PDB file of C-alpha atoms in Angstrom:
ATOM      1  CA  MET A   1    -115.136  82.053-180.949  1.00 84.00           C
ATOM      2  CA  ILE A   2    -114.589  85.845-181.243  1.00 87.00           C
ATOM      3  CA  ASP A   3    -116.636  86.437-178.086  1.00 88.00           C
ATOM      4  CA  LYS A   4    -114.597  83.864-176.162  1.00 90.00           C
ATOM      5  CA  LEU A   5    -111.355  85.438-177.361  1.00 92.00           C
ATOM      6  CA  GLU A   6    -112.693  88.817-176.152  1.00 88.00           C
ATOM      7  CA  TYR A   7    -113.164  87.177-172.741  1.00 91.00           C
ATOM      8  CA  LEU A   8    -109.538  86.040-172.789  1.00 91.00           C
ATOM      9  CA  LEU A   9    -108.327  89.564-173.598  1.00 91.00           C
ATOM     10  CA  ALA A  10    -110.456  91.026-170.804  1.00 90.00           C
ATOM     11  CA  LEU A  11    -108.962  88.514-168.361  1.00 90.00           C
ATOM     12  CA  ALA A  12    -105.451  89.489-169.472  1.00 89.00           C
ATOM     13  CA  ARG A  13    -106.274  93.142-168.768  1.00 86.00           C
ATOM     14  CA  GLU A  14    -108.083  92.742-165.447  1.00 86.00           C
ATOM     15  CA  ARG A  15    -106.309  89.666-163.996  1.00 87.00           C
ATOM     16  CA  ASN A  16    -109.558  88.971-162.151  1.00 87.00           C
ATOM     17  CA  PHE A  17    -112.585  86.924-163.252  1.00 89.00           C
ATOM     18  CA  GLY A  18    -115.181  89.192-161.664  1.00 89.00           C
ATOM     19  CA  ARG A  19    -113.841  92.436-163.116  1.00 89.00           C
ATOM     20  CA  ALA A  20    -113.257  90.835-166.530  1.00 90.00           C
ATOM     21  CA  ALA A  21    -116.828  89.525-166.602  1.00 90.00           C
ATOM     22  CA  GLU A  22    -118.148  92.966-165.665  1.00 90.00           C
ATOM     23  CA  GLN A  23    -116.093  94.567-168.445  1.00 86.00           C
ATOM     24  CA  CYS A  24    -117.587  92.097-170.950  1.00 89.00           C
ATOM     25  CA  GLY A  25    -121.122  92.748-169.689  1.00 89.00           C
ATOM     26  CA  VAL A  26    -121.813  89.170-168.563  1.00 91.00           C
ATOM     27  CA  THR A  27    -122.159  87.371-165.241  1.00 92.00           C
ATOM     28  CA  GLN A  28    -119.096  85.690-163.747  1.00 89.00           C
ATOM     29  CA  PRO A  29    -120.523  82.150-164.257  1.00 90.00           C
ATOM     30  CA  THR A  30    -121.187  82.952-167.930  1.00 93.00           C
ATOM     31  CA  PHE A  31    -117.685  84.356-168.286  1.00 90.00           C
ATOM     32  CA  SER A  32    -116.023  81.343-166.616  1.00 89.00           C
ATOM     33  CA  ALA A  33    -118.090  78.975-168.771  1.00 91.00           C
ATOM     34  CA  GLY A  34    -116.951  80.879-171.886  1.00 92.00           C
ATOM     35  CA  ILE A  35    -113.286  80.462-170.960  1.00 90.00           C
ATOM     36  CA  LYS A  36    -113.888  76.753-170.266  1.00 91.00           C
ATOM     37  CA  GLN A  37    -115.611  76.353-173.649  1.00 90.00           C
ATOM     38  CA  LEU A  38    -112.611  77.952-175.352  1.00 91.00           C
ATOM     39  CA  GLU A  39    -110.279  75.540-173.545  1.00 91.00           C
ATOM     40  CA  ASP A  40    -112.464  72.577-174.575  1.00 90.00           C
ATOM     41  CA  THR A  41    -112.537  73.760-178.194  1.00 90.00           C
ATOM     42  CA  LEU A  42    -108.734  74.100-178.334  1.00 91.00           C
ATOM     43  CA  GLY A  43    -108.097  71.010-176.227  1.00 91.00           C
ATOM     44  CA  VAL A  44    -105.658  72.709-173.812  1.00 92.00           C
ATOM     45  CA  MET A  45    -105.776  74.469-170.474  1.00 91.00           C
ATOM     46  CA  LEU A  46    -105.323  78.214-170.962  1.00 92.00           C
ATOM     47  CA  VAL A  47    -105.765  79.660-167.470  1.00 90.00           C
ATOM     48  CA  LEU A  48    -104.200  78.715-164.149  1.00 88.00           C
ATOM     49  CA  ARG A  49    -106.830  79.080-161.456  1.00 84.00           C
ATOM     50  CA  THR A  50    -108.061  77.883-158.098  1.00 76.00           C
ATOM     51  CA  SER A  51    -110.840  80.035-156.659  1.00 73.00           C
ATOM     52  CA  ARG A  52    -109.111  82.992-158.322  1.00 79.00           C
ATOM     53  CA  PHE A  53    -107.051  83.829-161.397  1.00 85.00           C
ATOM     54  CA  LEU A  54    -103.390  82.802-161.068  1.00 87.00           C
ATOM     55  CA  GLY A  55    -102.106  83.467-164.592  1.00 88.00           C
ATOM     56  CA  PHE A  56    -101.965  81.904-168.038  1.00 91.00           C
ATOM     57  CA  THR A  57    -100.383  78.619-169.038  1.00 93.00           C
ATOM     58  CA  ALA A  58     -97.698  78.595-171.739  1.00 92.00           C
ATOM     59  CA  GLU A  59    -100.416  77.582-174.214  1.00 93.00           C
ATOM     60  CA  GLY A  60    -102.636  80.353-172.859  1.00 91.00           C
ATOM     61  CA  GLU A  61     -99.964  82.972-173.533  1.00 91.00           C
ATOM     62  CA  ARG A  62     -99.670  81.805-177.157  1.00 92.00           C
ATOM     63  CA  VAL A  63    -103.446  81.785-177.616  1.00 92.00           C
ATOM     64  CA  LEU A  64    -103.520  85.285-176.098  1.00 89.00           C
ATOM     65  CA  ASP A  65    -101.130  86.479-178.816  1.00 87.00           C
ATOM     66  CA  TRP A  66    -103.380  84.971-181.480  1.00 89.00           C
ATOM     67  CA  ALA A  67    -106.461  86.442-179.777  1.00 90.00           C
ATOM     68  CA  ARG A  68    -105.064  89.955-180.003  1.00 85.00           C
ATOM     69  CA  GLY A  69    -104.558  89.595-183.734  1.00 84.00           C
ATOM     70  CA  ILE A  70    -107.874  87.871-184.451  1.00 88.00           C
ATOM     71  CA  VAL A  71    -109.981  90.225-182.322  1.00 87.00           C
ATOM     72  CA  GLY A  72    -108.125  93.252-183.684  1.00 82.00           C
ATOM     73  CA  ASP A  73    -108.768  92.123-187.249  1.00 83.00           C
ATOM     74  CA  ALA A  74    -112.435  91.440-186.506  1.00 85.00           C
ATOM     75  CA  ARG A  75    -112.866  94.921-185.053  1.00 83.00           C
ATOM     76  CA  ALA A  76    -111.085  96.441-188.053  1.00 80.00           C
ATOM     77  CA  MET A  77    -113.386  94.562-190.429  1.00 83.00           C
ATOM     78  CA  ARG A  78    -116.526  95.761-188.628  1.00 82.00           C
ATOM     79  CA  GLN A  79    -115.228  99.319-188.572  1.00 77.00           C
ATOM     80  CA  GLU A  80    -114.411  99.320-192.281  1.00 79.00           C
ATOM     81  CA  VAL A  81    -117.863  97.981-193.164  1.00 83.00           C
ATOM     82  CA  GLN A  82    -119.446 100.704-191.017  1.00 80.00           C
ATOM     83  CA  THR A  83    -117.276 103.330-192.747  1.00 77.00           C
ATOM     84  CA  LEU A  84    -118.371 102.134-196.180  1.00 76.00           C
ATOM     85  CA  LYS A  85    -121.978 102.347-195.012  1.00 75.00           C
ATOM     86  CA  LYS A  86    -121.987 105.598-192.999  1.00 78.00           C
ATOM     87  CA  GLY A  87    -118.647 107.337-193.507  1.00 79.00           C
ATOM     88  CA  LEU A  88    -115.903 107.545-190.908  1.00 86.00           C
ATOM     89  CA  SER A  89    -117.396 107.451-187.423  1.00 88.00           C
ATOM     90  CA  GLY A  90    -116.747 105.781-184.102  1.00 88.00           C
ATOM     91  CA  HIS A  91    -114.703 106.200-180.953  1.00 91.00           C
ATOM     92  CA  LEU A  92    -110.930 106.730-181.066  1.00 94.00           C
ATOM     93  CA  LYS A  93    -109.025 106.034-177.831  1.00 95.00           C
ATOM     94  CA  ILE A  94    -105.544 107.518-177.381  1.00 97.00           C
ATOM     95  CA  ALA A  95    -103.122 107.046-174.467  1.00 97.00           C
ATOM     96  CA  ALA A  96    -100.321 109.595-174.099  1.00 95.00           C
ATOM     97  CA  VAL A  97     -97.412 110.170-171.764  1.00 94.00           C
ATOM     98  CA  PRO A  98     -97.952 113.273-169.565  1.00 91.00           C
ATOM     99  CA  THR A  99     -95.304 115.384-171.325  1.00 90.00           C
ATOM    100  CA  ALA A 100     -97.070 114.885-174.683  1.00 92.00           C
ATOM    101  CA  LEU A 101    -100.674 115.384-173.533  1.00 90.00           C
ATOM    102  CA  ALA A 102    -100.757 119.056-174.475  1.00 86.00           C
ATOM    103  CA  MET A 103     -99.747 118.184-178.047  1.00 90.00           C
ATOM    104  CA  VAL A 104    -102.540 115.653-178.579  1.00 94.00           C
ATOM    105  CA  SER A 105    -104.949 118.465-179.484  1.00 94.00           C
ATOM    106  CA  ALA A 106    -102.746 119.186-182.522  1.00 93.00           C
ATOM    107  CA  LEU A 107    -103.812 115.716-183.759  1.00 95.00           C
ATOM    108  CA  THR A 108    -107.413 115.508-182.587  1.00 96.00           C
ATOM    109  CA  THR A 109    -108.577 119.016-183.603  1.00 96.00           C
ATOM    110  CA  PRO A 110    -107.810 118.819-187.353  1.00 96.00           C
ATOM    111  CA  TYR A 111    -108.880 115.151-187.315  1.00 96.00           C
ATOM    112  CA  ARG A 112    -112.316 116.078-185.984  1.00 95.00           C
ATOM    113  CA  ALA A 113    -112.604 118.926-188.497  1.00 95.00           C
ATOM    114  CA  ARG A 114    -112.275 116.308-191.257  1.00 93.00           C
ATOM    115  CA  HIS A 115    -114.309 113.604-189.507  1.00 93.00           C
ATOM    116  CA  PRO A 116    -116.920 115.238-187.235  1.00 93.00           C
ATOM    117  CA  ASN A 117    -118.640 111.936-186.392  1.00 92.00           C
ATOM    118  CA  VAL A 118    -115.609 110.590-184.520  1.00 94.00           C
ATOM    119  CA  LYS A 119    -115.458 110.875-180.717  1.00 94.00           C
ATOM    120  CA  PHE A 120    -112.249 110.777-178.677  1.00 96.00           C
ATOM    121  CA  THR A 121    -111.010 109.544-175.330  1.00 97.00           C
ATOM    122  CA  VAL A 122    -107.525 110.725-174.313  1.00 96.00           C
ATOM    123  CA  LEU A 123    -105.846 109.073-171.321  1.00 95.00           C
ATOM    124  CA  SER A 124    -102.685 110.007-169.423  1.00 94.00           C
ATOM    125  CA  ARG A 125    -100.455 106.967-168.937  1.00 94.00           C
ATOM    126  CA  THR A 126     -96.819 105.993-168.444  1.00 94.00           C
ATOM    127  CA  SER A 127     -94.879 104.893-171.532  1.00 93.00           C
ATOM    128  CA  ILE A 128     -95.012 101.265-170.322  1.00 92.00           C
ATOM    129  CA  GLU A 129     -98.777 101.480-169.834  1.00 93.00           C
ATOM    130  CA  VAL A 130     -99.228 103.000-173.303  1.00 95.00           C
ATOM    131  CA  LEU A 131     -97.599  99.956-174.929  1.00 93.00           C
ATOM    132  CA  SER A 132     -99.453  97.504-172.693  1.00 90.00           C
ATOM    133  CA  MET A 133    -102.818  99.101-173.498  1.00 91.00           C
ATOM    134  CA  LEU A 134    -102.044  98.960-177.223  1.00 92.00           C
ATOM    135  CA  ASP A 135    -101.088  95.297-176.931  1.00 87.00           C
ATOM    136  CA  ASN A 136    -104.324  94.467-175.107  1.00 86.00           C
ATOM    137  CA  LEU A 137    -106.528  96.472-177.536  1.00 88.00           C
ATOM    138  CA  GLU A 138    -107.594  98.890-174.776  1.00 89.00           C
ATOM    139  CA  VAL A 139    -106.632 101.917-176.894  1.00 94.00           C
ATOM    140  CA  ASP A 140    -106.245 102.509-180.610  1.00 94.00           C
ATOM    141  CA  ALA A 141    -103.064 104.619-180.555  1.00 96.00           C
ATOM    142  CA  GLY A 142    -100.458 106.095-178.236  1.00 97.00           C
ATOM    143  CA  VAL A 143     -98.307 109.209-178.116  1.00 96.00           C
ATOM    144  CA  THR A 144     -95.016 108.442-176.402  1.00 95.00           C
ATOM    145  CA  TYR A 145     -91.226 108.377-176.643  1.00 94.00           C
ATOM    146  CA  ILE A 146     -90.078 106.362-179.649  1.00 94.00           C
ATOM    147  CA  ASP A 147     -86.285 106.478-179.344  1.00 89.00           C
ATOM    148  CA  ASN A 148     -85.458 105.847-175.703  1.00 79.00           C
ATOM    149  CA  GLU A 149     -86.967 102.500-174.692  1.00 81.00           C
ATOM    150  CA  PRO A 150     -88.030  99.462-176.785  1.00 83.00           C
ATOM    151  CA  LEU A 151     -91.391  99.728-178.586  1.00 88.00           C
ATOM    152  CA  GLY A 152     -91.636  96.024-179.391  1.00 82.00           C
ATOM    153  CA  ARG A 153     -93.691  95.369-182.504  1.00 84.00           C
ATOM    154  CA  MET A 154     -95.404  98.764-182.582  1.00 91.00           C
ATOM    155  CA  ARG A 155     -95.343 100.990-185.663  1.00 92.00           C
ATOM    156  CA  ALA A 156     -94.182 104.557-184.994  1.00 95.00           C
ATOM    157  CA  VAL A 157     -94.697 107.893-186.741  1.00 95.00           C
ATOM    158  CA  PRO A 158     -92.186 110.523-185.478  1.00 95.00           C
ATOM    159  CA  LEU A 159     -93.884 113.809-184.550  1.00 95.00           C
ATOM    160  CA  TYR A 160     -91.371 116.166-182.921  1.00 92.00           C
ATOM    161  CA  ASN A 161     -88.209 116.352-180.839  1.00 90.00           C
ATOM    162  CA  GLU A 162     -88.537 116.961-177.124  1.00 88.00           C
ATOM    163  CA  GLN A 163     -85.975 119.462-175.778  1.00 89.00           C
ATOM    164  CA  TYR A 164     -85.710 120.522-172.170  1.00 92.00           C
ATOM    165  CA  ARG A 165     -86.047 123.788-170.315  1.00 91.00           C
ATOM    166  CA  LEU A 166     -85.623 124.866-166.726  1.00 93.00           C
ATOM    167  CA  LEU A 167     -88.835 126.573-165.621  1.00 92.00           C
ATOM    168  CA  THR A 168     -88.168 128.891-162.730  1.00 90.00           C
ATOM    169  CA  SER A 169     -88.988 132.384-161.496  1.00 88.00           C
ATOM    170  CA  ALA A 170     -86.944 135.367-162.671  1.00 83.00           C
ATOM    171  CA  GLU A 171     -85.944 136.010-159.026  1.00 84.00           C
ATOM    172  CA  SER A 172     -84.598 132.498-158.397  1.00 85.00           C
ATOM    173  CA  PRO A 173     -80.832 131.757-158.190  1.00 82.00           C
ATOM    174  CA  LEU A 174     -80.680 130.719-161.897  1.00 85.00           C
ATOM    175  CA  GLY A 175     -83.502 132.964-163.050  1.00 84.00           C
ATOM    176  CA  ASN A 176     -81.262 135.579-164.690  1.00 85.00           C
ATOM    177  CA  HIS A 177     -79.322 133.053-166.836  1.00 90.00           C
ATOM    178  CA  ASP A 178     -79.775 132.847-170.616  1.00 90.00           C
ATOM    179  CA  ARG A 179     -78.929 129.152-170.456  1.00 91.00           C
ATOM    180  CA  VAL A 180     -77.957 126.695-167.758  1.00 92.00           C
ATOM    181  CA  THR A 181     -76.089 123.393-167.599  1.00 92.00           C
ATOM    182  CA  TRP A 182     -77.433 120.127-166.220  1.00 92.00           C
ATOM    183  CA  ALA A 183     -74.761 120.374-163.518  1.00 91.00           C
ATOM    184  CA  GLU A 184     -76.275 123.700-162.390  1.00 91.00           C
ATOM    185  CA  VAL A 185     -79.797 122.287-162.517  1.00 91.00           C
ATOM    186  CA  ALA A 186     -78.656 119.358-160.354  1.00 89.00           C
ATOM    187  CA  ARG A 187     -77.810 121.773-157.519  1.00 87.00           C
ATOM    188  CA  ILE A 188     -81.297 123.274-157.087  1.00 88.00           C
ATOM    189  CA  PRO A 189     -84.470 121.730-155.589  1.00 86.00           C
ATOM    190  CA  LEU A 190     -86.902 120.585-158.273  1.00 92.00           C
ATOM    191  CA  CYS A 191     -90.443 119.327-158.615  1.00 93.00           C
ATOM    192  CA  LEU A 192     -90.512 116.427-161.080  1.00 94.00           C
ATOM    193  CA  LEU A 193     -92.653 113.625-162.422  1.00 93.00           C
ATOM    194  CA  THR A 194     -92.761 110.371-160.453  1.00 94.00           C
ATOM    195  CA  PRO A 195     -90.060 107.736-161.158  1.00 93.00           C
ATOM    196  CA  ASP A 196     -92.429 105.490-163.142  1.00 92.00           C
ATOM    197  CA  MET A 197     -92.554 108.128-165.893  1.00 93.00           C
ATOM    198  CA  GLN A 198     -90.060 107.882-168.770  1.00 92.00           C
ATOM    199  CA  ASN A 199     -89.496 111.656-168.724  1.00 92.00           C
ATOM    200  CA  ARG A 200     -88.325 111.347-165.113  1.00 93.00           C
ATOM    201  CA  ARG A 201     -85.969 108.511-166.016  1.00 92.00           C
ATOM    202  CA  ILE A 202     -84.508 110.668-168.804  1.00 92.00           C
ATOM    203  CA  ILE A 203     -84.001 113.628-166.449  1.00 92.00           C
ATOM    204  CA  ASP A 204     -82.496 111.404-163.736  1.00 92.00           C
ATOM    205  CA  GLN A 205     -79.997 110.065-166.279  1.00 90.00           C
ATOM    206  CA  LEU A 206     -79.060 113.564-167.472  1.00 91.00           C
ATOM    207  CA  LEU A 207     -78.594 114.842-163.925  1.00 90.00           C
ATOM    208  CA  HIS A 208     -76.538 111.784-163.021  1.00 90.00           C
ATOM    209  CA  SER A 209     -74.293 112.228-166.076  1.00 87.00           C
ATOM    210  CA  ALA A 210     -73.660 115.796-164.891  1.00 85.00           C
ATOM    211  CA  GLY A 211     -72.482 114.540-161.509  1.00 83.00           C
ATOM    212  CA  GLY A 212     -75.714 115.240-159.668  1.00 79.00           C
ATOM    213  CA  ALA A 213     -78.795 113.347-158.578  1.00 79.00           C
ATOM    214  CA  ALA A 214     -82.506 114.033-158.691  1.00 77.00           C
ATOM    215  CA  GLU A 215     -83.750 114.774-155.190  1.00 81.00           C
ATOM    216  CA  PRO A 216     -87.089 116.465-155.875  1.00 89.00           C
ATOM    217  CA  THR A 217     -88.945 118.377-153.191  1.00 90.00           C
ATOM    218  CA  LEU A 218     -92.216 117.412-154.879  1.00 94.00           C
ATOM    219  CA  GLU A 219     -93.217 114.562-157.193  1.00 95.00           C
ATOM    220  CA  SER A 220     -96.427 114.091-159.179  1.00 94.00           C
ATOM    221  CA  ASN A 221     -97.675 112.059-162.142  1.00 91.00           C
ATOM    222  CA  SER A 222     -99.416 115.186-163.445  1.00 90.00           C
ATOM    223  CA  MET A 223     -97.681 117.943-165.406  1.00 88.00           C
ATOM    224  CA  ILE A 224    -100.496 120.312-164.419  1.00 88.00           C
ATOM    225  CA  VAL A 225     -99.633 119.802-160.739  1.00 92.00           C
ATOM    226  CA  LEU A 226     -95.960 120.521-161.439  1.00 91.00           C
ATOM    227  CA  PHE A 227     -96.741 123.581-163.542  1.00 88.00           C
ATOM    228  CA  SER A 228     -99.157 124.988-160.962  1.00 88.00           C
ATOM    229  CA  HIS A 229     -96.388 124.846-158.366  1.00 90.00           C
ATOM    230  CA  VAL A 230     -93.859 126.432-160.711  1.00 88.00           C
ATOM    231  CA  ARG A 231     -96.337 129.256-161.438  1.00 85.00           C
ATOM    232  CA  THR A 232     -96.216 130.306-157.781  1.00 85.00           C
ATOM    233  CA  GLY A 233     -92.635 131.450-158.385  1.00 83.00           C
ATOM    234  CA  ARG A 234     -91.383 129.368-155.452  1.00 87.00           C
ATOM    235  CA  TRP A 235     -90.663 126.125-157.293  1.00 89.00           C
ATOM    236  CA  ALA A 236     -88.600 125.038-160.285  1.00 92.00           C
ATOM    237  CA  SER A 237     -88.967 122.147-162.696  1.00 94.00           C
ATOM    238  CA  VAL A 238     -87.546 120.658-165.894  1.00 93.00           C
ATOM    239  CA  MET A 239     -90.120 120.469-168.678  1.00 90.00           C
ATOM    240  CA  PRO A 240     -90.167 119.900-172.437  1.00 89.00           C
ATOM    241  CA  GLU A 241     -89.960 123.128-174.432  1.00 86.00           C
ATOM    242  CA  LYS A 242     -93.220 122.585-176.354  1.00 83.00           C
ATOM    243  CA  LEU A 243     -95.136 121.765-173.187  1.00 84.00           C
ATOM    244  CA  ALA A 244     -93.913 124.929-171.465  1.00 79.00           C
ATOM    245  CA  GLU A 245     -94.995 126.981-174.493  1.00 78.00           C
ATOM    246  CA  THR A 246     -98.401 125.318-174.558  1.00 78.00           C
ATOM    247  CA  LEU A 247     -99.093 125.791-170.850  1.00 74.00           C
ATOM    248  CA  GLY A 248     -98.170 129.455-171.104  1.00 69.00           C
ATOM    249  CA  LEU A 249     -95.549 131.460-169.211  1.00 68.00           C
ATOM    250  CA  THR A 250     -96.293 134.380-166.924  1.00 64.00           C
ATOM    251  CA  GLU A 251     -94.105 137.459-166.506  1.00 69.00           C
ATOM    252  CA  ARG A 252     -92.661 135.918-163.357  1.00 77.00           C
ATOM    253  CA  LEU A 253     -91.547 132.707-165.074  1.00 84.00           C
ATOM    254  CA  ARG A 254     -88.641 131.987-167.349  1.00 87.00           C
ATOM    255  CA  SER A 255     -88.070 129.029-169.644  1.00 89.00           C
ATOM    256  CA  ILE A 256     -84.295 128.607-169.810  1.00 91.00           C
ATOM    257  CA  PRO A 257     -82.553 126.220-172.271  1.00 92.00           C
ATOM    258  CA  ILE A 258     -80.497 123.486-170.593  1.00 92.00           C
ATOM    259  CA  ILE A 259     -77.170 122.670-172.264  1.00 88.00           C
ATOM    260  CA  GLU A 260     -74.098 120.485-171.697  1.00 81.00           C
ATOM    261  CA  PRO A 261     -75.281 118.173-172.962  1.00 78.00           C
ATOM    262  CA  GLU A 262     -78.158 119.376-175.109  1.00 79.00           C
ATOM    263  CA  ALA A 263     -80.580 116.483-174.809  1.00 84.00           C
ATOM    264  CA  VAL A 264     -83.203 115.629-177.429  1.00 87.00           C
ATOM    265  CA  HIS A 265     -85.710 112.765-177.437  1.00 91.00           C
ATOM    266  CA  GLN A 266     -88.294 111.949-180.065  1.00 92.00           C
ATOM    267  CA  ILE A 267     -92.037 111.861-179.439  1.00 94.00           C
ATOM    268  CA  GLY A 268     -94.241 109.998-181.886  1.00 96.00           C
ATOM    269  CA  LEU A 269     -97.550 108.323-182.563  1.00 97.00           C
ATOM    270  CA  VAL A 270     -97.478 104.563-182.027  1.00 96.00           C
ATOM    271  CA  VAL A 271    -100.060 102.117-183.367  1.00 95.00           C
ATOM    272  CA  PRO A 272    -100.303  98.319-183.526  1.00 90.00           C
ATOM    273  CA  PRO A 273     -98.554  96.690-186.532  1.00 85.00           C
ATOM    274  CA  ARG A 274    -101.860  95.538-187.996  1.00 81.00           C
ATOM    275  CA  GLU A 275    -102.510  95.310-191.735  1.00 80.00           C
ATOM    276  CA  PRO A 276    -104.880  96.576-192.784  1.00 80.00           C
ATOM    277  CA  MET A 277    -105.193  99.233-190.085  1.00 84.00           C
ATOM    278  CA  THR A 278    -108.632 100.187-188.845  1.00 86.00           C
ATOM    279  CA  THR A 279    -110.113 103.131-190.736  1.00 89.00           C
ATOM    280  CA  LEU A 280    -110.001 105.286-187.591  1.00 92.00           C
ATOM    281  CA  VAL A 281    -106.310 104.563-186.992  1.00 93.00           C
ATOM    282  CA  SER A 282    -105.407 104.932-190.671  1.00 92.00           C
ATOM    283  CA  ALA A 283    -106.883 108.449-190.666  1.00 94.00           C
ATOM    284  CA  LEU A 284    -104.997 109.251-187.446  1.00 96.00           C
ATOM    285  CA  VAL A 285    -101.686 108.069-188.950  1.00 96.00           C
ATOM    286  CA  ALA A 286    -102.307 110.311-191.965  1.00 95.00           C
ATOM    287  CA  GLN A 287    -102.986 113.236-189.633  1.00 96.00           C
ATOM    288  CA  ALA A 288     -99.811 112.485-187.666  1.00 96.00           C
ATOM    289  CA  ARG A 289     -97.686 112.520-190.817  1.00 96.00           C
ATOM    290  CA  SER A 290     -99.215 115.870-191.788  1.00 95.00           C
ATOM    291  CA  LEU A 291     -98.536 117.285-188.304  1.00 94.00           C
ATOM    292  CA  ALA A 292     -94.936 116.044-188.377  1.00 93.00           C
ATOM    293  CA  LYS A 293     -94.315 118.096-191.543  1.00 93.00           C
ATOM    294  CA  GLU A 294     -95.727 121.207-189.855  1.00 91.00           C
ATOM    295  CA  LEU A 295     -93.549 120.712-186.763  1.00 86.00           C
ATOM    296  CA  ALA A 296     -90.354 119.900-188.692  1.00 76.00           C
TER     297      ALA A 296
END
């Protein structure tokens, strides 16, 4: 039953029988037979299909919710047994929004010092993707905004407040200011994240409230791309204060506080609302709470 529920979760992620079968390490006929066996066991049709996947039935959506909980609990049980046997070890997968990526090392580095047998994968994703990947058990934890858009059932640990700075060269039109307003920022060309990113939606809203509009001369889903352009001295961007500090400023660049209004949004660790948590996630939550005290 657990294996068949894993198939269902893979299908929800991939929306394609072939790719889902490949992810589960089985042939497509074996995968399709597994889904059919699950339907026969439960006595309902779960998947709408012709020669391809069309979606889930209403019953399929409910079973999918149960599958997430059952499979998550089964994985947690296996992990806890392994921890009792060998100590904390395994693979921790974290998805983070681009503006928080540079801060992930503040979690993973002390974590690994305490638990050297744990390996990490860190992925850059939009805030919507972070929550979706958590729901579908693709990652163990996320680092994202926790006060701006709904988190659903996720459990959150606040880490730090994101405040915004104008990054620009000292020779630019606003480069000699000690602080600038959002109205002033709205009048200069910017390079910004793409519109699917929550940080971009926040900045768009702030610029709009100041009577302006975001009309970037360059867009990217990578903060490194934006920062590399700003470092040339010929571009400007709006970035979180902590990210600007982490990336490092040159003599040519200035990080100028943006006021009127002073905007603050909260970044935090988010994990599924599972009890008990997996041992890997429980240790990460403890590390996040410790980090939050240091950053307060």
